[in-house]
mmCIF file of N, CA and C in Angstrom:
data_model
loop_
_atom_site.group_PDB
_atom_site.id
_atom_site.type_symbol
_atom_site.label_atom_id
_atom_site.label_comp_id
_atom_site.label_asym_id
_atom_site.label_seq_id
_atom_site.Cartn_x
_atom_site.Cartn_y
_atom_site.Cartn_z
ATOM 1 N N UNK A 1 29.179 -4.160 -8.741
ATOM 2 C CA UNK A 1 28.843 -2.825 -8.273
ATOM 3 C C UNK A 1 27.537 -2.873 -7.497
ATOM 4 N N UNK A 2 27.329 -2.223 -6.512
ATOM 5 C CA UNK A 2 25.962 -2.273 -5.324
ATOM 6 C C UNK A 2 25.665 -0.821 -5.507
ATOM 7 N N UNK A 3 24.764 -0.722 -5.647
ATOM 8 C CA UNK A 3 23.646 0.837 -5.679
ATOM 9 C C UNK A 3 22.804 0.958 -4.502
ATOM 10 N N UNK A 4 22.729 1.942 -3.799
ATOM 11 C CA UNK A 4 21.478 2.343 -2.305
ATOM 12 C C UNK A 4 20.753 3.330 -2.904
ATOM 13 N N UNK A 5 19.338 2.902 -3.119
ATOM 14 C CA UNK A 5 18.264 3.968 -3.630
ATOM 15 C C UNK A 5 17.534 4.475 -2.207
ATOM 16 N N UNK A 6 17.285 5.455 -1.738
ATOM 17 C CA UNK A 6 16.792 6.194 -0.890
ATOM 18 C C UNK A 6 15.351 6.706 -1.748
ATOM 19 N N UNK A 7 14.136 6.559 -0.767
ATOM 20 C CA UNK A 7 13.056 6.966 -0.931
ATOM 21 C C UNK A 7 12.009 7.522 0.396
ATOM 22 N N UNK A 8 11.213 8.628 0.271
ATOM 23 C CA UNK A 8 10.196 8.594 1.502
ATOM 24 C C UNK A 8 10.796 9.566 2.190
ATOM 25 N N UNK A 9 11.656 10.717 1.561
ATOM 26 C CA UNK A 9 11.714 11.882 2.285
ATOM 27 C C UNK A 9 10.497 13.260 1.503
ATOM 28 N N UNK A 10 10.680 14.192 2.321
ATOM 29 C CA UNK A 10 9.588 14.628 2.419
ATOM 30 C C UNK A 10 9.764 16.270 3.171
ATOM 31 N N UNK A 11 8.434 16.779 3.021
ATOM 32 C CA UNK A 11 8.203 18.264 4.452
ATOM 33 C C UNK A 11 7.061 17.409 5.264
ATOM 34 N N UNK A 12 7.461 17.660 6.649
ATOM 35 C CA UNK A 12 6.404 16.955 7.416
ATOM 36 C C UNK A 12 6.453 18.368 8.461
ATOM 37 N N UNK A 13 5.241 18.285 8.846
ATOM 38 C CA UNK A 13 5.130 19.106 10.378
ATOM 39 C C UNK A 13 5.782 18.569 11.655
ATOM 40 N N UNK A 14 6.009 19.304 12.555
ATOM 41 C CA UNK A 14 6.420 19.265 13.602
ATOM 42 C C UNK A 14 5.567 18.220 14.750
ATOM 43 N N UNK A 15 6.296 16.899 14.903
ATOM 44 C CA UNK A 15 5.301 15.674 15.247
ATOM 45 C C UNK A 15 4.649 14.530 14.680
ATOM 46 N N UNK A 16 4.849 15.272 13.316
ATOM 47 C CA UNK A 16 4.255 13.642 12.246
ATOM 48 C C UNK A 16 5.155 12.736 11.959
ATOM 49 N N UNK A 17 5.299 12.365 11.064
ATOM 50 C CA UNK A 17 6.030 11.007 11.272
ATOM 51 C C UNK A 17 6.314 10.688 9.275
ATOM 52 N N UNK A 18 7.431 9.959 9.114
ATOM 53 C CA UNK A 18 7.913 9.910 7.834
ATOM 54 C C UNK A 18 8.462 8.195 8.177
ATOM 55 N N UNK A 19 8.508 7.915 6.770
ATOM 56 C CA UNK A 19 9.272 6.561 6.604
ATOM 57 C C UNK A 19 9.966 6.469 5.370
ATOM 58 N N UNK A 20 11.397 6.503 5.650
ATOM 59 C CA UNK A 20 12.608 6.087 4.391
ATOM 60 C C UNK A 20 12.488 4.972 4.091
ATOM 61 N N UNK A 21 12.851 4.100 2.864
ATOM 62 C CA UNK A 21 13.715 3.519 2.707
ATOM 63 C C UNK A 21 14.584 3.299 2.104
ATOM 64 N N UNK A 22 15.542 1.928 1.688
ATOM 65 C CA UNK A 22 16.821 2.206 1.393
ATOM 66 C C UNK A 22 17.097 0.941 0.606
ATOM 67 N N UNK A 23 16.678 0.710 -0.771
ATOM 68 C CA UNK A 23 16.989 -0.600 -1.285
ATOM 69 C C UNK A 23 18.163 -0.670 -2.251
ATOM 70 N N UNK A 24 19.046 -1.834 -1.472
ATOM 71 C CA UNK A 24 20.215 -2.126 -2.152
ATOM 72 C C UNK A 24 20.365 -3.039 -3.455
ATOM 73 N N UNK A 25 20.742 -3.047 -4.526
ATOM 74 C CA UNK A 25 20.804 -3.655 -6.096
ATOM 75 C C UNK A 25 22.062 -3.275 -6.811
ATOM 76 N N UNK A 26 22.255 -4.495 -7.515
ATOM 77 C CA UNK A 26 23.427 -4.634 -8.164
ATOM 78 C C UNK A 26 24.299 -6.112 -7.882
ATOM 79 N N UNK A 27 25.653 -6.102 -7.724
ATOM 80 C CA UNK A 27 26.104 -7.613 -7.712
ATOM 81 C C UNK A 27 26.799 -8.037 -6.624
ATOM 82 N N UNK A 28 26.336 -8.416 -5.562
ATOM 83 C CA UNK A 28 26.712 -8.735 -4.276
ATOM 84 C C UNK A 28 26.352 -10.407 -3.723
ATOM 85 N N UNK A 29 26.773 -10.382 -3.032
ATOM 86 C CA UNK A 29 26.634 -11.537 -2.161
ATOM 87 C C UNK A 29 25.934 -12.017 -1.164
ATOM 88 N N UNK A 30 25.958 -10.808 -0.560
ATOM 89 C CA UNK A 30 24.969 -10.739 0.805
ATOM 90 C C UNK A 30 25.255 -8.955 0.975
ATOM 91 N N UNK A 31 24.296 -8.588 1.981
ATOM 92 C CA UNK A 31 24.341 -7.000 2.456
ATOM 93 C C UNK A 31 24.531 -7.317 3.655
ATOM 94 N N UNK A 32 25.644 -6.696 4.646
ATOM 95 C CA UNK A 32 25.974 -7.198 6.255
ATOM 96 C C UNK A 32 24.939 -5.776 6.928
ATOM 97 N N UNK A 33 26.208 -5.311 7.587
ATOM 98 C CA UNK A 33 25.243 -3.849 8.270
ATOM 99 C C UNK A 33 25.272 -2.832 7.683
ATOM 100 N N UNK A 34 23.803 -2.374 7.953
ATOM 101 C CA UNK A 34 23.106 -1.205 7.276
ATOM 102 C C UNK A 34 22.934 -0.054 7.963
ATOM 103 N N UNK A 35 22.592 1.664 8.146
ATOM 104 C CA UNK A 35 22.473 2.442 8.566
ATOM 105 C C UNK A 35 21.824 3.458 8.573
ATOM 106 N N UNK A 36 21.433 4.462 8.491
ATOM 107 C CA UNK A 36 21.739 5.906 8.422
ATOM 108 C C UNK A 36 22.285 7.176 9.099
ATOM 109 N N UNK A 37 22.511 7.632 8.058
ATOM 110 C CA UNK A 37 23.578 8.754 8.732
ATOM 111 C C UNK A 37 22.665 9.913 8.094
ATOM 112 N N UNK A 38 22.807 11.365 9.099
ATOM 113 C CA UNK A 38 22.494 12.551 8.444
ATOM 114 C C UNK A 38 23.273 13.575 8.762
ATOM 115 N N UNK A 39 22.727 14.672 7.824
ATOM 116 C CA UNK A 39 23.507 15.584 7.902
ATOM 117 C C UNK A 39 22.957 17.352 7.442
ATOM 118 N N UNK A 40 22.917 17.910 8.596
ATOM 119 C CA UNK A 40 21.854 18.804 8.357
ATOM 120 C C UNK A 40 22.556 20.047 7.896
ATOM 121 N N UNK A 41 22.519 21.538 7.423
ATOM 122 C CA UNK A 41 22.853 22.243 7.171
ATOM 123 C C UNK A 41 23.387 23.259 8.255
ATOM 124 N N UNK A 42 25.337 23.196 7.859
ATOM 125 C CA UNK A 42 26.051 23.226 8.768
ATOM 126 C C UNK A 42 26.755 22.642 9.437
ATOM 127 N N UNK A 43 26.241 21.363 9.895
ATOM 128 C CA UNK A 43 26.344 20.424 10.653
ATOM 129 C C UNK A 43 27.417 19.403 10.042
ATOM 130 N N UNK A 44 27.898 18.399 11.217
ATOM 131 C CA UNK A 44 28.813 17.370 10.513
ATOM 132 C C UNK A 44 27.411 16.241 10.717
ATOM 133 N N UNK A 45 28.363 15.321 9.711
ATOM 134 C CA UNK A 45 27.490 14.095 9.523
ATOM 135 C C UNK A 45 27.770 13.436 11.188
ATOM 136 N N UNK A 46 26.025 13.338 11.329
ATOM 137 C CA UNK A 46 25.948 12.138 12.008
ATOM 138 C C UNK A 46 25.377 10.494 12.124
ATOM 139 N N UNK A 47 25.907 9.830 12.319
ATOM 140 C CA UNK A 47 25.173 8.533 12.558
ATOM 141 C C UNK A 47 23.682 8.236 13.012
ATOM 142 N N UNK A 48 22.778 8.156 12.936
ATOM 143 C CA UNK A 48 21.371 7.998 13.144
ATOM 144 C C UNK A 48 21.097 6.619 14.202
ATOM 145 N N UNK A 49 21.184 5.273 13.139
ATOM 146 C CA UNK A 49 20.706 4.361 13.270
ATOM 147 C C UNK A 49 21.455 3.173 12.420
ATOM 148 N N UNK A 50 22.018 2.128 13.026
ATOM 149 C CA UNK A 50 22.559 1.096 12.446
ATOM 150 C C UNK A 50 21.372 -0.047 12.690
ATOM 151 N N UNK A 51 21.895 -1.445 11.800
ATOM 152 C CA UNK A 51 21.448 -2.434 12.007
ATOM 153 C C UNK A 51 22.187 -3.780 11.395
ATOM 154 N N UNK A 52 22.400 -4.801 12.335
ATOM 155 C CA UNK A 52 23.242 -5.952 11.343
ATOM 156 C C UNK A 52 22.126 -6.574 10.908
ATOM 157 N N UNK A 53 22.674 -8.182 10.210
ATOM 158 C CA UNK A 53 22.359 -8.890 9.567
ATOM 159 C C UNK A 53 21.614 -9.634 10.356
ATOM 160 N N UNK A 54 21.708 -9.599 11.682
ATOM 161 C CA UNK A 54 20.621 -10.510 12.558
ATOM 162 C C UNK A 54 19.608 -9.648 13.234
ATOM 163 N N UNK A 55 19.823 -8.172 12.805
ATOM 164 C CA UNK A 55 19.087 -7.390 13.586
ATOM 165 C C UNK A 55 18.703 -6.744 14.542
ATOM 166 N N UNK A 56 20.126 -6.635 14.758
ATOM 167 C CA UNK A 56 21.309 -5.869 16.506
ATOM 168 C C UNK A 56 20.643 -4.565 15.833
ATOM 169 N N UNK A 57 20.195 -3.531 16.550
ATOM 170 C CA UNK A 57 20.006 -1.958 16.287
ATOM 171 C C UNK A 57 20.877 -1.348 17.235
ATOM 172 N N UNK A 58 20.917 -0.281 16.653
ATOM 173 C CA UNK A 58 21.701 0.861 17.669
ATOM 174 C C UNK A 58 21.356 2.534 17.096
ATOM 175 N N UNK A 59 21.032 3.183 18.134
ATOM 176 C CA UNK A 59 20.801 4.669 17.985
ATOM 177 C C UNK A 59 21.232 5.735 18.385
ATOM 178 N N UNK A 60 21.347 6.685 18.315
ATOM 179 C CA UNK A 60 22.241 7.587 18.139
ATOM 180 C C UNK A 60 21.220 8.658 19.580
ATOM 181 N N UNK A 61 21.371 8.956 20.608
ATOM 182 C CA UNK A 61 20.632 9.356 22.117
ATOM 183 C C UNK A 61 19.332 10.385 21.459
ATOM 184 N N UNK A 62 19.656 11.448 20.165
ATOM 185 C CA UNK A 62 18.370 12.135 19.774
ATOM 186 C C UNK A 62 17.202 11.508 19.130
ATOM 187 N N UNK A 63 17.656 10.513 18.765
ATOM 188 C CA UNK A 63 16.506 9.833 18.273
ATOM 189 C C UNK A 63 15.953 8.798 19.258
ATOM 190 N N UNK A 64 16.372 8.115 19.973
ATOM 191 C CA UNK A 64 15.630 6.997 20.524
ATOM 192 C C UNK A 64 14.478 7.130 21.068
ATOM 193 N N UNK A 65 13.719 6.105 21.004
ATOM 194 C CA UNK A 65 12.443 6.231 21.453
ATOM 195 C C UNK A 65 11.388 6.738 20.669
ATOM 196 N N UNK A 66 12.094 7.676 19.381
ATOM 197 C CA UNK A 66 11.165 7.950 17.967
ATOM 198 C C UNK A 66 11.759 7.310 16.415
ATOM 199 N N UNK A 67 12.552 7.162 16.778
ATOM 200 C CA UNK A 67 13.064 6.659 15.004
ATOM 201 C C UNK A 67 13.371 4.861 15.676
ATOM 202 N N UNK A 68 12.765 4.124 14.519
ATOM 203 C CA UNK A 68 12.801 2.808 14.631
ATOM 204 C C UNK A 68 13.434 1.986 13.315
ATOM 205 N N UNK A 69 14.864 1.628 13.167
ATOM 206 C CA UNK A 69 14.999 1.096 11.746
ATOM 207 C C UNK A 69 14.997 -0.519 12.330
ATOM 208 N N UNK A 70 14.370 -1.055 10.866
ATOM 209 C CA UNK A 70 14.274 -2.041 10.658
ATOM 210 C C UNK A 70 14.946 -2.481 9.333
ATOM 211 N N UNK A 71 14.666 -3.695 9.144
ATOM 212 C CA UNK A 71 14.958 -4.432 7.822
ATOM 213 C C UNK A 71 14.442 -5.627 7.093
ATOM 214 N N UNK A 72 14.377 -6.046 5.968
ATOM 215 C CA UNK A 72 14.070 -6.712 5.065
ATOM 216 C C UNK A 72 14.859 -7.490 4.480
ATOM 217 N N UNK A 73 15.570 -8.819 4.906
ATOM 218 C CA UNK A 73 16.668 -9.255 4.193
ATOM 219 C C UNK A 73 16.098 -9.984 2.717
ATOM 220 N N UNK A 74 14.976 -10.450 2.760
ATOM 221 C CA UNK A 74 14.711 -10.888 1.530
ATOM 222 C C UNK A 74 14.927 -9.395 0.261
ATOM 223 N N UNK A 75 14.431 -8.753 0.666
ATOM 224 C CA UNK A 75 14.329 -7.396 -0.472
ATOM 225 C C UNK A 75 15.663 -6.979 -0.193
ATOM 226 N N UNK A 76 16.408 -6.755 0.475
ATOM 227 C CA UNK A 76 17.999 -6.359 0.848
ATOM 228 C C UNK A 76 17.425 -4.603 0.826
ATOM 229 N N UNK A 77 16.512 -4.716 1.801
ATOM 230 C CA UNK A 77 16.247 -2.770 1.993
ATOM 231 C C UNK A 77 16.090 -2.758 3.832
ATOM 232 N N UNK A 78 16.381 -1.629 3.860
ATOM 233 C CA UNK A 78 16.228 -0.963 5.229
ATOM 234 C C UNK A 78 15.566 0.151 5.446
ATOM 235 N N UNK A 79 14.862 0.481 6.529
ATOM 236 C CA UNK A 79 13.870 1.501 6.739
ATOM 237 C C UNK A 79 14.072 1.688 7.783
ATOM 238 N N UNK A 80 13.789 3.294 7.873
ATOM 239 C CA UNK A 80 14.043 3.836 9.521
ATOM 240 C C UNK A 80 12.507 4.895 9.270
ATOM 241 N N UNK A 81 11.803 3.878 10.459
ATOM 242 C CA UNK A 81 10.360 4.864 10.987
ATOM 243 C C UNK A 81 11.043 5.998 11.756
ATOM 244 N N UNK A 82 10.315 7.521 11.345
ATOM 245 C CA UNK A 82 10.484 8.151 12.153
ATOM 246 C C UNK A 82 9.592 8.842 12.571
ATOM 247 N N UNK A 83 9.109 8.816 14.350
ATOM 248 C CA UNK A 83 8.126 9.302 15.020
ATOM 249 C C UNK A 83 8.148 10.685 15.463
ATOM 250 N N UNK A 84 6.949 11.407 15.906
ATOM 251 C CA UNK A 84 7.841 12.607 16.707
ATOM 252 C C UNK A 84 8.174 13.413 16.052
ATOM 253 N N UNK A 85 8.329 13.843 15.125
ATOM 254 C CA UNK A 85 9.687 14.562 14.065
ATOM 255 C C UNK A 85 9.747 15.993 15.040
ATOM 256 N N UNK A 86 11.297 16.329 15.110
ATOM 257 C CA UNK A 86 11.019 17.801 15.440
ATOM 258 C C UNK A 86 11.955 18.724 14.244
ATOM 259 N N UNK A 87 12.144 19.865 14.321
ATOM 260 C CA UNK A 87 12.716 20.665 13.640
ATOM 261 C C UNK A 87 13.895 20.622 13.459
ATOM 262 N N UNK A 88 14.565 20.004 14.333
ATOM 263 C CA UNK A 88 16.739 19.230 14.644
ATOM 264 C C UNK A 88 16.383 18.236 14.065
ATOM 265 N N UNK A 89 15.286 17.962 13.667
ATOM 266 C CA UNK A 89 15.553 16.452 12.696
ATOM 267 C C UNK A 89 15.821 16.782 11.152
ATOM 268 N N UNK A 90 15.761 18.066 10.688
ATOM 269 C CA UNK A 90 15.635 18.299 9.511
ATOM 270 C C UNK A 90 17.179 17.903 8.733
ATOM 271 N N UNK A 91 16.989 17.439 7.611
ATOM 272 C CA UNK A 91 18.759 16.991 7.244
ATOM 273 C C UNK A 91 18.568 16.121 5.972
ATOM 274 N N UNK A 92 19.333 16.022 5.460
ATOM 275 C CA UNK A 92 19.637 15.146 4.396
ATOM 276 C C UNK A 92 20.244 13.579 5.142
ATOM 277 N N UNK A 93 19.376 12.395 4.822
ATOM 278 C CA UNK A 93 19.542 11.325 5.061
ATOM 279 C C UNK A 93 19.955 10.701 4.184
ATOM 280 N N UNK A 94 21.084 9.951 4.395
ATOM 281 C CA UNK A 94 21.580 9.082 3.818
ATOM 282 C C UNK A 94 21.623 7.715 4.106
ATOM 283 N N UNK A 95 21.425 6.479 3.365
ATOM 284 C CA UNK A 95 21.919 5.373 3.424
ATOM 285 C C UNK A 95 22.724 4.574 3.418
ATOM 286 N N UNK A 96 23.637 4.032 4.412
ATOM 287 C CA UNK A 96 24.831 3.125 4.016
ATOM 288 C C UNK A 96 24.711 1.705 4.577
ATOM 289 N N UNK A 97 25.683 0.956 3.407
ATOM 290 C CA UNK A 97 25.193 -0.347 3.567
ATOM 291 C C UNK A 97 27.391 -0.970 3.602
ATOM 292 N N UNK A 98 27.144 -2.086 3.907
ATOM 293 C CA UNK A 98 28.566 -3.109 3.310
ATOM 294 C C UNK A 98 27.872 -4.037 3.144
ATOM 295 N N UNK A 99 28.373 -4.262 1.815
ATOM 296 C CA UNK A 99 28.313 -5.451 1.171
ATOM 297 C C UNK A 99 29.356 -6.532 1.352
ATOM 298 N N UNK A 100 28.940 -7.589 0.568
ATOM 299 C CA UNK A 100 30.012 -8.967 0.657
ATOM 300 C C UNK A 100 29.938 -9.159 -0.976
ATOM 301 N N UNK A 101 31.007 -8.524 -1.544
ATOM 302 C CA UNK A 101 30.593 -9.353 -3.049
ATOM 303 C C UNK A 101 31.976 -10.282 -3.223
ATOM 304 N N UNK A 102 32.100 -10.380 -4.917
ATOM 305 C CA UNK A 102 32.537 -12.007 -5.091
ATOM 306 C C UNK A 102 34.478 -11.406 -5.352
ATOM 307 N N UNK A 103 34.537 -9.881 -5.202
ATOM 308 C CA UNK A 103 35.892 -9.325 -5.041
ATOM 309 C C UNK A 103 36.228 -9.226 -3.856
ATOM 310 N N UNK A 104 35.397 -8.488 -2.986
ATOM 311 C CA UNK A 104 35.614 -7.668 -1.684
ATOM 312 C C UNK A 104 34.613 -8.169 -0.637
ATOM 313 N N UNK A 105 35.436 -8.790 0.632
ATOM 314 C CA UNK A 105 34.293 -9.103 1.511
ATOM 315 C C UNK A 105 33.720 -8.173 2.515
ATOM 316 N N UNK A 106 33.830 -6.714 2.343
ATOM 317 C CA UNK A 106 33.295 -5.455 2.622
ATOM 318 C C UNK A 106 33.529 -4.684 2.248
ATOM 319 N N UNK A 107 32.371 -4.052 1.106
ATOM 320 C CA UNK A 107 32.087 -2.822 0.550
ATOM 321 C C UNK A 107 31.282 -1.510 1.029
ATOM 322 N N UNK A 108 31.832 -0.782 1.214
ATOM 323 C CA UNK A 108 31.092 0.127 1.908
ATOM 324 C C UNK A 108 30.255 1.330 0.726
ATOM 325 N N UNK A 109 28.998 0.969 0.490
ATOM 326 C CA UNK A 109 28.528 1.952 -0.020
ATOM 327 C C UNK A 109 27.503 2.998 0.310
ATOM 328 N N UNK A 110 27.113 4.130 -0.187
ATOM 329 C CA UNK A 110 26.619 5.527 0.200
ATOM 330 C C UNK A 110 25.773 5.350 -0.717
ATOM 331 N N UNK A 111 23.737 5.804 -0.408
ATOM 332 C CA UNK A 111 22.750 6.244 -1.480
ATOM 333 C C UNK A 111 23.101 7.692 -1.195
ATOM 334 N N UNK A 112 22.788 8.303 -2.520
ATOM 335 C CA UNK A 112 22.523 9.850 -2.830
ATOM 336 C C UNK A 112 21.882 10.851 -1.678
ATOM 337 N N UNK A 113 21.038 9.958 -0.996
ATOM 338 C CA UNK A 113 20.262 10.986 0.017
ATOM 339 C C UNK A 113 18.844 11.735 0.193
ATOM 340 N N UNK A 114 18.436 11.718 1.238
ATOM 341 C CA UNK A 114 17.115 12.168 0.810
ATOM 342 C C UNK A 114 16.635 12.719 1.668
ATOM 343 N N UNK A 115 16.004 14.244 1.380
ATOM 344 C CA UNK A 115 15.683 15.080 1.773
ATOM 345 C C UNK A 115 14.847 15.488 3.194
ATOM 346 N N UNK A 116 14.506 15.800 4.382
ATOM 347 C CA UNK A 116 14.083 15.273 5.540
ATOM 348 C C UNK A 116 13.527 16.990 5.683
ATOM 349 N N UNK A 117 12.465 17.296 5.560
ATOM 350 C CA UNK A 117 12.476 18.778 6.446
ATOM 351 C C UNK A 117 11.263 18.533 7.173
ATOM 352 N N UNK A 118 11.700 19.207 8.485
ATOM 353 C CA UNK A 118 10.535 19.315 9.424
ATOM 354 C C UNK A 118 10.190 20.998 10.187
ATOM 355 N N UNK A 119 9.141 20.972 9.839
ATOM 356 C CA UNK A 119 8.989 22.554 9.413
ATOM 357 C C UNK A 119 6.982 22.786 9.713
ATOM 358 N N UNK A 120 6.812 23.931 10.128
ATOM 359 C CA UNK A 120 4.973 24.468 10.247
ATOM 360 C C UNK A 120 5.312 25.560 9.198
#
């Protein structure tokens, strides 16, 4: 079983800047690509920010140029800097990861989520 703990959400003002992250634990093999997705009130979920295992990124056109994810393969966590913040950024963030464990050579799992408001 693989667990995604989400941490580092927050109320920030309009322009400051926040940092998630997203550490994966439990019984796996390796963690392939990682993400986030959000999802604001109302709204459908969207994709944010991916990243593989070598560290290919990809972003989603509202964020670029302010949200930066990275990663940590030794710790098996991922973090997405986010710059800039504006008020359309506000949303519940989530973490998703696939795993490789010793059943399934891709598991797709979801952290709980974490809270994002950007607000004066």
């Amino acid at each position: 079983q693989v667990q995604l703990v989400e941490s580092g959400g927050g109320l920030v003002q309009p322009g400051g800047s926040l940092r998630l992250s997203c550490a994966a634990s439990g019984r796996f093999l390796r963690i392939n690509d990682m993400g986030w997705y959000r999802q604001a009130p109302g709204k459908e979920r969207e994709l944010v920010a991916t990243i593989t295992s070598f560290g290919s990124t990809k972003y989603t056109d509202s964020v670029k140029g302010r949200f930066t994810i990275s990663r940590d393969n030794a710790k098996n966590t991922v973090y997405l800097q986010m710059n800039s913040l504006k008020p359309e950024d506000t949303a519940v963030y989530r973490c998703n990861a696939r795993a490789t464990t010793r059943t399934y050579p891709g598991v797709d799992v979801r952290g709980q989520g974490t809270l994002v408001t950007v607000s004066s």
